[in-house]
Coordinates of C-alpha atoms in Angstrom, one line a residue:
Chain A
M291 CA 27.8 36.3 4.3
E292 CA 25.9 39.4 5.0
I293 CA 22.6 39.3 7.0
I294 CA 20.4 42.3 7.4
N295 CA 18.3 42.2 10.7
T296 CA 16.0 44.6 11.3
P297 CA 12.9 44.1 13.4
A298 CA 9.8 44.4 11.4
T299 CA 6.7 43.9 14.6
A300 CA 3.7 44.5 12.0
Q301 CA 4.5 41.5 10.7
V302 CA 5.3 40.1 13.7
E303 CA 1.6 40.6 14.9
E304 CA 0.2 38.9 11.9
A305 CA 2.7 36.1 11.9
G306 CA 0.9 33.0 13.6
K307 CA -2.6 33.3 12.6
G308 CA -2.1 30.1 10.5
V309 CA -3.1 30.7 7.4
D310 CA -0.8 30.4 4.3
L311 CA 1.6 32.8 6.2
S312 CA 4.5 32.6 3.0
R313 CA 1.8 33.8 0.6
R314 CA 0.4 36.8 3.6
R315 CA 3.8 37.8 3.7
F316 CA 4.7 37.5 0.6
F317 CA 2.0 40.5 0.0
Q318 CA 3.2 42.0 3.3
M319 CA 6.4 42.4 2.0
A320 CA 5.4 43.4 -1.7
G321 CA 3.6 46.0 0.1
G322 CA 5.8 47.6 2.4
M323 CA 8.5 47.9 -0.5
A324 CA 6.1 48.9 -3.5
G325 CA 7.8 52.5 -2.9
A326 CA 11.4 51.0 -3.9
G327 CA 10.3 48.5 -6.2
L328 CA 12.6 45.8 -5.2
L329 CA 10.1 42.7 -5.4
F330 CA 8.4 44.0 -8.9
A331 CA 12.1 44.2 -10.5
A332 CA 12.7 40.7 -9.6
C333 CA 9.6 39.7 -11.7
K334 CA 10.9 41.7 -14.7
G335 CA 14.1 40.4 -16.7
S336 CA 16.9 39.3 -15.6
A337 CA 19.5 42.1 -14.6
P338 CA 23.3 41.7 -15.3
T339 CA 23.8 40.9 -11.6
D340 CA 21.8 38.5 -10.9
I341 CA 23.1 34.8 -9.9
Y342 CA 22.4 32.4 -12.9
V343 CA 20.9 29.5 -11.0
G344 CA 21.6 27.4 -14.3
S345 CA 19.7 24.7 -16.0
G346 CA 19.0 21.2 -15.8
D347 CA 20.1 19.2 -13.2
T348 CA 22.8 21.8 -12.3
G349 CA 20.1 24.3 -11.8
L350 CA 18.0 22.4 -9.7
L351 CA 20.6 21.7 -7.1
N352 CA 21.5 25.0 -7.3
Y353 CA 18.2 25.3 -6.6
L354 CA 18.1 23.6 -3.5
Y355 CA 21.4 25.0 -2.3
I356 CA 20.1 28.4 -2.4
L357 CA 17.8 27.3 0.0
Q358 CA 19.8 25.1 2.0
Q359 CA 22.3 28.8 2.4
L360 CA 19.1 30.3 3.0
E361 CA 18.4 27.7 6.2
A362 CA 21.8 27.7 7.1
A363 CA 22.1 31.0 7.5
F364 CA 18.5 31.5 9.6
Y365 CA 19.6 29.1 12.4
T366 CA 23.2 30.4 12.6
Q367 CA 21.4 33.9 13.4
A368 CA 19.7 32.0 15.5
V369 CA 22.0 30.5 17.8
A370 CA 23.9 33.7 17.7
T371 CA 21.2 35.8 18.7
P372 CA 18.4 33.5 20.4
Y373 CA 14.9 34.4 21.5
Y374 CA 14.5 35.4 24.9
G375 CA 13.4 32.8 27.1
L376 CA 14.4 29.8 25.2
T377 CA 15.0 26.8 27.0
A378 CA 18.1 24.6 27.5
S379 CA 16.3 22.1 25.4
E380 CA 15.3 24.3 22.5
E381 CA 18.8 25.5 22.7
A382 CA 20.3 22.4 22.0
L383 CA 17.5 21.5 19.2
L384 CA 18.4 25.3 18.3
T385 CA 22.5 24.2 17.7
E386 CA 21.4 20.7 16.1
L387 CA 18.8 22.7 13.5
R388 CA 22.0 24.6 12.7
D389 CA 24.5 21.9 11.9
T390 CA 21.8 19.8 10.2
E391 CA 21.5 22.7 7.6
V392 CA 24.8 23.9 7.3
A393 CA 25.7 20.0 6.7
H394 CA 23.1 20.4 3.8
R395 CA 24.4 23.3 2.8
E396 CA 27.8 21.8 2.5
F397 CA 26.4 18.9 1.1
F398 CA 25.1 20.2 -2.4
K399 CA 27.9 22.5 -2.3
K400 CA 30.2 19.5 -2.8
M401 CA 27.9 17.8 -4.9
L402 CA 27.8 20.7 -7.5
G403 CA 31.6 21.4 -7.1
A404 CA 32.7 23.9 -9.6
D405 CA 29.1 24.8 -10.9
A406 CA 28.1 26.2 -7.5
V407 CA 26.4 29.1 -7.0
R408 CA 28.5 32.1 -5.3
N409 CA 27.2 32.8 -1.5
V410 CA 23.9 34.2 -1.6
E411 CA 23.2 37.1 0.2
V412 CA 20.1 36.9 2.6
N413 CA 17.2 39.4 3.7
F414 CA 16.2 38.7 7.4
S415 CA 14.5 42.1 8.0
P416 CA 11.4 39.7 8.2
V417 CA 12.4 38.3 11.4
T418 CA 13.2 39.5 14.4
F419 CA 15.5 36.4 16.4
A420 CA 15.2 37.9 19.9
D421 CA 11.5 37.3 19.6
R422 CA 10.3 33.8 20.2
T423 CA 6.5 34.3 18.3
S424 CA 8.9 36.1 15.5
F425 CA 11.3 33.6 15.3
L426 CA 9.0 30.9 14.9
S427 CA 6.6 32.0 13.0
N428 CA 9.5 32.4 10.4
A429 CA 11.1 29.2 10.8
I430 CA 7.8 27.6 9.8
I431 CA 7.3 29.5 6.5
I432 CA 11.3 28.8 5.8
E433 CA 10.8 25.3 6.5
D434 CA 7.4 24.6 4.9
L435 CA 9.0 25.9 2.0
M436 CA 11.8 23.9 2.3
V437 CA 9.8 20.7 2.4
A438 CA 7.2 22.2 -0.4
A439 CA 10.6 22.8 -2.5
M440 CA 11.7 19.1 -2.1
N441 CA 8.7 17.5 -2.7
G442 CA 8.1 19.5 -5.7
V443 CA 10.9 19.3 -7.2
V444 CA 12.1 15.8 -7.3
K445 CA 9.9 14.7 -10.8
L446 CA 12.4 17.3 -12.6
F447 CA 15.3 15.8 -12.0
T448 CA 16.7 13.5 -15.1
D449 CA 19.5 11.8 -12.8
T450 CA 17.7 9.6 -10.5
K451 CA 20.3 9.3 -7.8
Y452 CA 19.3 13.0 -7.1
I453 CA 15.8 11.4 -6.4
L454 CA 16.9 8.8 -4.0
I455 CA 19.2 11.6 -2.1
I456 CA 16.2 13.8 -1.7
A457 CA 14.1 11.4 -0.2
K458 CA 16.8 11.1 2.8
M459 CA 16.5 15.0 3.4
A460 CA 12.8 15.8 2.6
P461 CA 11.6 14.2 5.6
V462 CA 14.1 15.6 8.0
E463 CA 13.0 19.1 6.8
A464 CA 9.1 18.3 7.5
R465 CA 10.3 17.1 10.9
H466 CA 12.3 20.4 11.4
A467 CA 8.9 22.1 10.4
A468 CA 6.5 20.2 12.4
Y469 CA 8.9 20.9 15.7
S470 CA 8.9 24.7 15.1
R471 CA 5.0 24.3 14.2
D472 CA 5.0 22.3 17.8
L473 CA 6.6 24.8 19.8
L474 CA 4.7 28.0 18.5
T475 CA 1.2 26.3 18.3
R476 CA 1.2 22.6 20.2
N477 CA 0.0 19.8 17.6
S478 CA -0.2 22.2 15.0
F479 CA 2.8 19.7 13.5
A480 CA 0.7 18.4 10.0
D481 CA -2.6 20.6 10.2
A482 CA -4.3 21.4 7.3
T483 CA -2.2 24.2 6.4
A484 CA 0.7 21.8 5.4
V485 CA -1.3 18.4 5.1
N486 CA -4.3 18.1 2.6
S487 CA -7.6 15.6 3.5
N488 CA -5.5 13.2 1.7
G489 CA -2.8 13.2 4.1
L490 CA -0.3 14.6 1.3
D491 CA 2.0 17.2 2.3
L492 CA 3.1 20.1 0.5
A493 CA 4.7 20.0 -3.3
S494 CA 5.6 23.3 -5.0
S495 CA 7.4 24.1 -7.9
P496 CA 10.6 25.7 -8.3
L497 CA 9.3 28.9 -9.6
T498 CA 7.0 29.0 -6.9
V499 CA 9.5 28.5 -4.5
M500 CA 12.0 30.8 -5.5
N501 CA 9.2 33.7 -5.2
S502 CA 8.5 33.1 -2.0
A503 CA 11.9 32.4 -0.6
Q504 CA 12.6 35.8 -2.4
T505 CA 11.4 36.9 0.5
Y506 CA 14.2 36.4 2.6
L507 CA 17.2 36.9 0.2
Q508 CA 18.8 40.0 -0.8
S509 CA 20.6 38.4 -3.8
R510 CA 18.4 38.3 -6.9
F511 CA 18.5 35.1 -9.4
D512 CA 18.1 34.8 -13.1
T513 CA 15.9 31.4 -13.3
S514 CA 15.2 31.5 -16.8
K515 CA 16.8 28.5 -17.0
L516 CA 15.8 26.6 -14.5
P517 CA 13.2 23.9 -14.8
S518 CA 9.6 24.3 -13.4
Y519 CA 6.2 23.4 -14.0
Chain B
M224 CA 9.6 -7.4 -26.4
N225 CA 9.2 -6.6 -30.1
F226 CA 9.5 -3.1 -31.4
K227 CA 5.7 -3.4 -32.2
N228 CA 5.0 -4.3 -28.7
I229 CA 7.2 -1.3 -26.9
L230 CA 5.1 1.2 -29.3
N231 CA 2.0 -0.4 -28.3
D232 CA 3.7 0.4 -24.8
I233 CA 4.1 3.7 -25.7
S234 CA 0.4 4.5 -26.4
A235 CA -0.9 2.1 -23.8
S236 CA 1.4 4.6 -21.1
E237 CA 0.4 7.8 -22.9
A238 CA -3.1 7.0 -22.1
D239 CA -2.9 7.2 -18.4
E240 CA 0.9 8.6 -17.4
S241 CA 1.2 12.4 -17.0
L242 CA 2.8 14.5 -19.6
S243 CA 5.9 15.0 -17.0
S244 CA 6.1 11.6 -16.8
R245 CA 6.6 11.4 -20.5
R246 CA 9.0 13.6 -20.7
H247 CA 11.3 12.2 -18.3
V248 CA 11.7 9.0 -20.6
L249 CA 12.4 11.1 -23.1
R250 CA 15.1 12.9 -21.6
S251 CA 16.7 9.8 -19.6
F252 CA 16.1 7.8 -23.5
G253 CA 18.0 10.9 -24.9
S254 CA 21.0 9.9 -22.7
K255 CA 21.3 6.6 -22.8
V256 CA 21.0 6.8 -27.2
A257 CA 24.7 8.7 -26.5
L258 CA 25.8 5.8 -24.8
A259 CA 24.7 2.7 -26.5
A260 CA 23.6 1.1 -29.4
L261 CA 19.4 2.2 -30.6
P262 CA 18.0 -1.1 -30.3
F263 CA 19.8 -2.2 -26.8
A264 CA 18.8 1.4 -25.9
I265 CA 15.3 1.0 -26.2
G266 CA 15.4 -2.0 -24.4
S267 CA 17.0 -0.5 -21.5
L268 CA 14.7 2.7 -21.6
F269 CA 11.8 0.1 -21.1
N270 CA 13.3 -2.2 -18.3
K271 CA 14.1 0.7 -16.2
T272 CA 11.3 3.3 -16.4
Y273 CA 8.0 1.8 -17.8
G274 CA 8.7 -1.6 -16.0
Q275 CA 9.1 -0.1 -12.6
T276 CA 5.4 1.0 -13.0
G277 CA 4.8 -2.9 -12.7
S278 CA 4.9 -5.4 -9.6
K279 CA 7.8 -3.4 -7.5
L280 CA 5.6 -0.2 -7.5
I281 CA 2.8 -2.1 -6.3
E282 CA 4.8 -3.4 -3.6
A283 CA 6.4 -0.2 -2.2
L284 CA 2.8 1.0 -1.9
N285 CA 1.4 -1.9 -0.4
L286 CA 4.0 -1.8 2.3
A287 CA 2.9 1.7 2.8
L288 CA -0.2 0.7 3.1
E289 CA 0.2 -1.8 5.6
I290 CA 2.1 0.3 7.6
D291 CA -0.6 3.0 7.6
Y292 CA -3.5 0.4 8.4
M293 CA -1.3 -0.8 11.6
Q294 CA -0.6 3.1 12.8
Y295 CA -4.4 3.6 11.9
N296 CA -5.7 0.9 14.4
F297 CA -2.7 1.6 16.7
Y298 CA -4.0 5.1 17.0
H299 CA -7.5 4.3 16.7
I300 CA -7.4 2.0 19.7
A301 CA -5.1 4.6 21.9
N302 CA -7.5 7.6 21.2
N303 CA -9.9 5.3 22.6
T304 CA -8.4 4.1 25.9
G305 CA -9.7 5.5 28.5
D306 CA -6.7 8.2 30.5
L307 CA -3.8 6.8 28.2
I308 CA -2.8 9.9 26.4
P309 CA -2.9 12.6 28.9
P310 CA -5.0 16.1 28.5
S311 CA -2.1 17.7 28.8
T312 CA 1.6 17.1 29.1
F313 CA 2.5 20.8 28.6
S314 CA 1.2 23.3 30.2
G315 CA -1.7 24.4 28.9
N316 CA -2.0 21.8 25.8
N317 CA -3.9 18.8 25.4
D318 CA -2.2 16.0 23.5
T319 CA -5.1 14.2 22.7
A320 CA -5.6 16.6 19.8
G321 CA -2.2 16.2 18.2
F322 CA -2.8 11.8 17.8
R323 CA -6.6 12.4 16.8
T324 CA -4.8 14.4 14.0
I325 CA -2.2 11.5 13.1
E326 CA -5.5 8.7 13.3
Q327 CA -7.4 10.8 11.0
Q328 CA -4.0 11.4 8.3
Q329 CA -3.6 7.9 8.9
L330 CA -7.0 6.9 8.0
A331 CA -6.7 9.1 4.8
H332 CA -3.4 7.2 3.5
I333 CA -5.3 4.5 3.2
N334 CA -8.3 5.3 1.7
F335 CA -5.5 7.4 -1.0
L336 CA -3.0 4.0 -0.6
K337 CA -6.2 2.0 -2.1
T338 CA -7.3 4.2 -4.7
T339 CA -3.7 4.4 -6.0
I340 CA -2.9 0.8 -6.0
T341 CA -6.4 0.1 -7.7
A342 CA -6.1 2.7 -10.3
L343 CA -2.6 1.0 -11.3
G344 CA -4.3 -2.3 -11.6
G345 CA -2.7 -3.6 -8.4
V346 CA -4.8 -5.4 -5.5
P347 CA -4.5 -3.7 -2.4
F348 CA -3.5 -5.0 1.0
T349 CA -6.3 -5.8 3.4
P350 CA -5.2 -6.7 7.2
K351 CA -6.2 -10.3 8.6
N352 CA -9.8 -10.3 9.2
Y353 CA -10.5 -7.4 7.3
N354 CA -14.2 -7.3 6.8
P355 CA -15.7 -4.4 4.0
L356 CA -19.2 -5.3 5.4
D357 CA -17.9 -4.1 9.4
V358 CA -19.2 -0.7 10.2
N359 CA -15.2 0.6 10.1
P360 CA -13.6 -1.9 8.0
P361 CA -9.9 -0.1 8.1
F362 CA -10.6 -0.8 12.4
V363 CA -9.2 -4.6 12.8
P364 CA -8.1 -4.7 15.9
S365 CA -8.0 -8.9 15.4
A366 CA -4.9 -8.2 13.1
Y367 CA -2.6 -6.7 15.5
D368 CA -1.1 -7.8 18.8
F369 CA 0.4 -4.8 19.8
T370 CA 2.1 -5.5 23.1
A371 CA 4.5 -7.9 20.6
R372 CA 3.5 -10.9 22.4
K373 CA 4.9 -13.5 19.9
S374 CA 8.6 -11.9 20.1
S375 CA 10.4 -12.7 23.1
T376 CA 12.4 -9.4 23.1
Y377 CA 10.0 -7.1 22.2
A378 CA 7.1 -8.4 24.7
P379 CA 8.7 -7.4 27.8
I380 CA 9.0 -3.2 26.8
F381 CA 5.5 -2.9 25.1
V382 CA 3.3 -5.4 27.5
N383 CA 1.4 -2.1 28.7
V384 CA 1.6 -0.6 25.4
F385 CA -1.8 0.5 25.9
A386 CA -1.5 1.7 29.9
S387 CA 1.4 3.1 29.5
Y388 CA 2.0 6.3 27.7
P389 CA 5.6 6.7 27.4
K390 CA 5.4 2.7 26.4
F391 CA 2.5 4.1 23.9
L392 CA 5.1 6.6 22.7
M393 CA 7.8 4.2 22.1
L394 CA 5.9 2.3 19.4
A395 CA 4.5 5.3 18.2
Q396 CA 8.2 6.2 17.2
L397 CA 8.9 3.4 15.9
L398 CA 6.3 3.5 13.1
E399 CA 6.3 6.3 12.4
D400 CA 10.3 6.4 11.7
V401 CA 9.9 3.2 9.9
A402 CA 7.2 4.1 7.5
V403 CA 9.7 7.5 6.8
K404 CA 12.7 5.0 6.0
A405 CA 10.4 2.6 4.5
Y406 CA 9.8 4.7 1.6
A407 CA 13.0 6.5 1.0
W408 CA 13.7 2.9 0.0
G409 CA 10.3 2.7 -1.5
M410 CA 11.0 5.6 -4.1
Q411 CA 13.4 4.3 -6.5
D412 CA 10.2 1.9 -7.6
A413 CA 8.3 4.8 -8.7
L414 CA 11.0 6.7 -10.9
G415 CA 8.7 5.6 -13.7
N416 CA 5.6 7.3 -12.6
T417 CA 6.9 10.7 -11.5
T418 CA 2.8 11.5 -10.0
I419 CA 3.0 8.9 -8.1
L420 CA 6.6 9.6 -6.9
T421 CA 5.7 13.1 -6.1
Q422 CA 2.8 11.3 -3.9
M423 CA 4.7 9.4 -2.3
F424 CA 7.0 12.1 -1.0
Q425 CA 4.1 13.9 0.1
L426 CA 3.2 10.9 1.9
Q427 CA 6.4 10.2 3.2
T428 CA 7.3 14.0 5.0
T429 CA 3.5 13.8 6.8
E430 CA 5.0 10.6 8.1
A431 CA 7.5 12.8 9.0
R432 CA 5.5 15.4 11.1
H433 CA 4.1 12.7 13.3
A434 CA 7.8 11.3 13.9
A435 CA 8.6 14.8 15.0
H436 CA 5.8 15.8 16.9
V437 CA 5.7 11.8 18.8
R438 CA 9.5 12.2 19.3
L439 CA 8.6 15.8 21.1
M440 CA 6.0 14.4 23.2
R441 CA 9.2 12.0 24.3
R442 CA 11.3 14.4 24.8
L443 CA 9.2 17.0 27.1
P444 CA 9.2 16.8 30.9
D445 CA 6.7 14.8 31.7
V446 CA 7.7 12.1 29.6
S447 CA 11.6 13.2 29.6
A448 CA 12.5 9.8 27.8
P449 CA 15.7 8.5 29.0
E450 CA 17.8 9.2 25.4
T451 CA 16.3 12.4 25.1
P452 CA 15.2 12.3 21.5
S453 CA 15.4 15.2 19.3
P454 CA 12.3 15.8 16.7
W455 CA 15.2 14.2 14.2
I456 CA 17.2 10.9 14.1
V457 CA 20.4 11.5 15.9
N458 CA 22.9 9.5 15.1
N459 CA 21.2 5.5 16.0
I460 CA 20.4 5.7 19.1
P461 CA 17.0 3.8 20.1
P462 CA 14.7 4.5 22.7
T463 CA 16.3 1.1 24.6
I464 CA 18.7 -1.5 23.6
P465 CA 16.8 -3.9 22.2
L466 CA 15.4 -1.7 19.8
Q467 CA 18.5 -1.0 18.1
S468 CA 18.4 -3.0 14.8
Y469 CA 15.3 -0.2 14.4
Y470 CA 18.5 2.8 14.0
L471 CA 21.2 0.7 12.7
G472 CA 22.6 2.4 9.8
E473 CA 21.8 5.9 11.3
D474 CA 25.0 7.0 12.2
N475 CA 26.2 7.2 8.3
T476 CA 27.8 10.2 7.4
I477 CA 28.9 9.5 4.2
Q478 CA 26.2 10.4 1.7
N479 CA 26.4 10.1 -2.2
D480 CA 30.1 9.0 -1.8
I481 CA 30.8 12.4 0.1
S482 CA 31.7 12.1 3.8
L483 CA 29.8 14.8 5.1
T484 CA 32.0 15.4 8.6
T485 CA 35.0 16.3 6.1
L486 CA 33.2 19.5 4.7
P487 CA 33.3 22.6 6.4
G488 CA 30.9 23.4 9.2
T489 CA 30.6 26.0 12.1
G490 CA 33.0 28.3 13.6
G491 CA 36.1 26.6 11.4
S492 CA 35.3 23.3 12.3
N493 CA 33.7 20.5 10.0
V494 CA 30.3 19.6 9.3
T495 CA 29.1 17.8 12.8
K496 CA 28.4 14.1 13.5
I497 CA 25.4 15.3 14.7
G498 CA 24.0 17.5 11.8
A499 CA 25.7 14.8 9.3
T500 CA 23.6 12.0 10.8
A501 CA 20.7 13.8 11.8
G502 CA 20.3 15.3 8.0
F503 CA 19.6 12.5 6.7
D504 CA 16.9 9.8 7.2
E505 CA 18.5 5.9 5.9
P506 CA 16.4 4.1 3.6
I507 CA 15.3 0.4 4.9
T508 CA 14.7 -2.2 2.3
R509 CA 11.0 -4.0 2.1
A510 CA 12.1 -7.1 4.1
A511 CA 13.8 -4.7 7.0
A512 CA 10.8 -3.2 7.3
Y513 CA 8.6 -6.5 7.3
A514 CA 11.0 -7.8 10.0
F515 CA 10.2 -4.7 12.1
I516 CA 6.6 -4.8 12.1
D517 CA 6.0 -8.5 12.3
P518 CA 6.3 -8.6 15.8
F519 CA 3.1 -6.2 16.1
R520 CA 1.2 -8.6 13.5
L521 CA -1.4 -11.8 14.3

């Protein structure tokens, strides 16, 4: 798997200010890449090289598998090139995070069998892994996005066994999100950027999540048959 | 159920169910027709989908509501108990802010669940000695004994729960983990109502955020809980041996008939047991959830 790791300091400075980071980063990336037209290409019709995500439950499982590939690659890179100043405790937890996301990734791959999409190529140019603030800010975006994805996807499944499996996994992603939030800003584990005034956590549609996740993905996807709303 | 009643049920459901819910039913209907004769399929459809919007769903929501009342009372007492929660467990930070956030969100859950259960035609749970005319009705300290005096197993652990920060955190962890695990079980009762299903997921992950925070507070140097808890549940390690029952089954490495530790992991090894167990919060039955919270109810 190709990992592109170019520091992007302008975005690091913006990160951590607390408000809707994923959307802001999307627009930052859009601005930064406008000349290359990469992101806007992704918004048009699918190209022959795009990875076809599939339809129905298979499409939904592939969608989660793509996100889990992203998370596993993110923590694999972080364990290989950890941020400066990490404590022994943080190092141990970083390894647990990697192992957990690898387990999630392989679980989806196994469930999908021959229907699994190929390995995706990630784009970690927004992340400076050696920088604690950059790493954690991006970890928060990715984990919050994963929570929103799992909470938002369950109502689309036809086979309810997948819903009950995700009921065991969504809270784990929320634990991850809360941890990175607390490490960056103590007590921000469930602040108003994640949990609304009814005490409800994030939930987003597959197409909304894929749009945000594209920031970290070099591969492009054909989501034309992916169930969404 | 005769056919005319079924049609009535469809129109009644359509009046108050979301579009996606109806779509869900129609989709599962299609797959069932392929497997069985039509009249049988219709009966099965209503048992398995609309049937679930009834008492089982309300039972699941009322358990969540009961746990939320308990948590709200627990945190409300703690947040108003002198020096229990230290202003600074970690340099430059203030632990009290985190527990005020949790208290506030448990109260929001109470209000949200009361509204939801009432809208479904159910009767929301109320704690013992609940009085709607009280200044702050959800605060019913006389419904609970967080020192667990009636349990010879738990009383020695929690006798000083509001005087010892580590003990307070230990019970907070149990309540948050139990809430997460009870939701994981309750989802099967919400499959017929996709709006509430999604909301239950959103409530569950909020509880999981609380659990992770509490566990991190226990891990950090000022508390340094002996078992070095992670923000997530690794294996089935309890905070202390008498509390093992709360974590039974968390060492499960088989999900959906797939043995996770036989799958390829990192650097030529298989998926680790840590990854396999930390990756999934295991459900507990409603009976188990009630058994876990019972020692703390009067």
